[in-house]
XYZ file of C-alpha atoms in Angstrom:
227
model
C -10.339 5.979 -18.020
C -7.676 5.986 -15.830
C -5.321 3.014 -14.475
C -2.945 2.894 -11.906
C -0.749 -0.043 -10.964
C 1.259 -1.016 -7.982
C 2.883 -3.660 -6.023
C 0.631 -4.879 -3.079
C 2.186 -3.221 0.136
C 1.786 -3.940 3.777
C -0.188 -1.194 5.405
C 0.674 1.587 2.799
C 1.360 4.932 3.477
C -0.942 7.960 2.478
C 0.000 8.356 -0.967
C -0.752 4.551 -2.022
C -4.306 5.435 -1.351
C -4.292 8.948 -3.042
C -3.221 6.977 -6.018
C -6.097 4.694 -5.908
C -8.537 7.219 -5.178
C -7.099 9.188 -8.148
C -7.488 6.300 -10.588
C -10.640 4.859 -12.034
C -9.407 1.219 -11.636
C -6.293 0.033 -9.809
C -4.300 -3.038 -10.410
C -2.354 -4.769 -7.721
C 0.756 -5.974 -9.438
C 1.463 -9.057 -7.235
C 3.178 -11.149 -10.052
C 6.707 -9.462 -9.913
C 9.652 -9.870 -8.103
C 9.688 -9.116 -4.313
C 11.851 -6.236 -3.255
C 13.602 -6.954 -0.232
C 14.017 -4.158 2.501
C 11.299 -1.990 0.759
C 7.459 -1.746 1.477
C 6.023 -5.284 0.516
C 6.418 -6.535 4.004
C 6.806 -3.719 6.272
C 5.642 -0.065 6.962
C 6.019 2.776 9.639
C 3.749 3.971 12.670
C 4.631 6.884 14.999
C 5.146 6.146 18.643
C 6.555 8.419 21.382
C 9.998 7.671 20.740
C 9.534 8.174 17.095
C 8.623 6.026 13.952
C 9.032 2.213 14.232
C 8.598 -0.366 11.588
C 5.686 -2.773 11.644
C 7.285 -5.792 9.804
C 6.071 -9.042 8.624
C 8.751 -11.653 8.458
C 9.428 -13.325 5.189
C 11.339 -16.499 3.909
C 12.422 -14.748 0.824
C 14.731 -16.503 -2.042
C 16.393 -14.359 -4.530
C 13.651 -13.837 -7.886
C 10.762 -15.048 -5.829
C 7.841 -13.069 -7.075
C 5.466 -11.292 -4.542
C 3.175 -14.234 -5.229
C 5.822 -16.945 -4.331
C 7.125 -15.397 -0.795
C 5.955 -17.287 2.155
C 5.329 -15.727 5.538
C 7.534 -16.653 8.404
C 4.791 -17.824 11.116
C 7.516 -19.202 13.383
C 8.119 -15.672 14.456
C 5.088 -13.964 16.295
C 4.651 -11.281 14.335
C 0.957 -10.644 14.688
C 1.334 -10.647 18.609
C 4.006 -8.355 18.329
C 2.390 -5.910 16.030
C -1.013 -5.998 17.924
C 0.847 -4.892 20.983
C 2.645 -2.010 19.288
C -0.550 -0.743 17.860
C -2.298 -1.101 21.287
C 0.648 0.807 22.847
C 0.835 3.696 20.542
C -2.620 4.206 19.311
C -5.007 3.128 22.210
C -5.412 6.793 22.973
C -6.336 7.889 19.256
C -9.395 9.394 18.877
C -10.852 6.746 16.174
C -8.860 3.861 17.504
C -12.209 1.773 17.526
C -12.640 2.273 13.836
C -9.642 0.089 13.147
C -10.108 -2.547 15.769
C -12.221 -4.874 13.515
C -9.605 -4.664 10.761
C -6.736 -5.612 13.042
C -8.657 -8.338 14.496
C -9.098 -9.967 10.976
C -5.434 -9.411 10.365
C -3.729 -10.642 13.290
C -6.363 -13.697 14.057
C -6.257 -15.072 10.762
C -3.341 -17.526 9.157
C -1.639 -15.757 6.462
C 0.955 -18.069 4.563
C 1.661 -15.930 1.511
C 2.916 -12.110 1.740
C 1.053 -11.270 -1.540
C -2.350 -12.641 -0.117
C -2.164 -10.562 3.197
C -1.219 -7.542 1.382
C -3.966 -7.508 -1.236
C -6.481 -8.123 1.983
C -4.900 -5.202 3.677
C -5.080 -2.988 0.648
C -8.630 -3.832 -0.205
C -10.058 -3.573 3.015
C -8.139 -0.306 4.012
C -9.324 1.073 0.867
C -13.030 0.296 1.852
C -12.477 1.705 5.237
C -11.136 4.937 3.693
C -14.337 5.302 1.779
C -12.733 4.776 -1.609
C -14.597 3.201 -4.393
C -12.095 2.560 -7.129
C -12.063 -1.019 -8.316
C -9.362 -2.919 -7.540
C -7.935 -5.853 -9.585
C -5.028 -8.482 -9.056
C -2.633 -8.634 -11.870
C -2.395 -12.657 -11.785
C -5.981 -12.997 -12.046
C -5.888 -10.937 -15.352
C -3.772 -13.359 -17.190
C -0.165 -13.045 -18.756
C 2.087 -9.807 -19.372
C 5.309 -8.966 -20.698
C 8.281 -9.053 -18.668
C 9.475 -5.761 -19.721
C 8.127 -3.015 -16.993
C 6.649 -0.523 -19.474
C 5.189 -3.029 -21.992
C 3.456 -4.742 -19.107
C 1.758 -1.436 -18.057
C 0.885 -1.025 -21.455
C -0.571 -4.351 -21.562
C -2.733 -3.960 -18.465
C -3.901 -0.564 -19.563
C -5.188 -1.971 -22.809
C -6.391 -5.239 -21.174
C -8.661 -2.970 -19.012
C -9.687 -0.729 -21.881
C -7.808 2.456 -20.083
C -6.891 5.038 -22.316
C -4.502 6.979 -19.423
C -1.907 5.532 -17.127
C -1.425 7.002 -13.744
C 2.322 6.853 -12.651
C 3.944 7.744 -9.551
C 5.961 11.278 -9.756
C 9.369 9.377 -9.940
C 8.300 7.454 -12.720
C 9.577 10.649 -14.991
C 13.178 9.069 -14.435
C 12.770 5.717 -15.788
C 9.672 5.441 -17.675
C 10.032 5.228 -21.499
C 7.182 7.423 -22.458
C 7.658 6.975 -26.390
C 6.350 3.194 -25.523
C 3.193 4.738 -24.268
C 2.679 7.544 -27.131
C 3.274 4.660 -29.640
C 0.439 2.678 -27.923
C -2.257 5.475 -27.601
C -1.612 5.342 -23.645
C -1.513 8.924 -22.100
C 0.548 9.153 -19.100
C -0.174 11.369 -16.145
C 1.943 11.768 -13.165
C 0.679 11.728 -9.418
C 0.708 14.852 -7.899
C 0.444 14.396 -4.401
C 1.262 16.877 -1.505
C 1.435 15.411 1.684
C -1.278 16.600 4.132
C -0.480 17.883 8.053
C -2.776 16.415 10.257
C -3.374 16.018 14.197
C -1.109 13.070 15.479
C -0.326 11.700 18.923
C 3.305 12.480 20.457
C 3.974 16.149 19.652
C 5.605 17.285 16.123
C 4.145 15.957 13.134
C 5.662 13.053 11.281
C 4.870 12.523 7.653
C 5.252 9.186 5.519
C 3.618 6.858 8.116
C 1.386 4.332 7.355
C -2.373 5.092 6.436
C -3.339 3.696 9.636
C -1.800 6.798 11.462
C -4.204 9.172 9.559
C -7.140 6.941 10.071
C -6.679 6.521 13.944
C -6.241 9.952 14.354
C -8.742 11.538 11.900
C -11.335 8.923 11.497
C -14.181 9.861 8.956
C -12.300 12.911 7.958
C -9.327 11.057 6.439
C -10.453 10.782 2.793
C -10.992 14.416 2.670
C -7.296 15.059 4.423
C -6.006 12.442 2.043
C -7.527 14.361 -1.033
C -6.230 17.827 0.038
C -9.609 19.185 0.740
C -9.355 21.765 3.324
């Protein structure tokens, strides 16, 4: 069994869902430190002027875990994002496919960023048609603080023999630890697809919603590289 582990992100890019699809089981690592100015509270969409951020404002204090970071609801972020998506994707071929999803996201009261991201990732996985079971790390129990030891422990907890790492993992993972624990490490092999987008020249590394708005039911086939 192959397990993949990743922090819950907001409206993640295509490669994130390729990782979920490749694994037999996926774990949302919500009980680690929040990373400011990365992907846990923002992602990119394409516009006529290029890409722009969709950002969920947070009230982060240094060293807080993702599960501890509150959303700053004094900022009307839901209205701003609703308008941005309407302005930039209303003419997309499959706009209606994500309309119920965003109605839920933008009309609900979210207090903690991890809660929002877990719902976002879970729902988008379902919309794409990916059936990989998703677990939340904080609900699985306690794990070691060391990154490699934590991942090994998660794999062991779920009975997985293989850990699926991102391609960048080669630079920082201590593969000897996994080998000693009897865990095989495989690295994600993802090649970004090119698909039809609005607004001219193709822009890679957008949120997966860009793919879904433009390609609808074909999104999973494109994500998998099936041509």
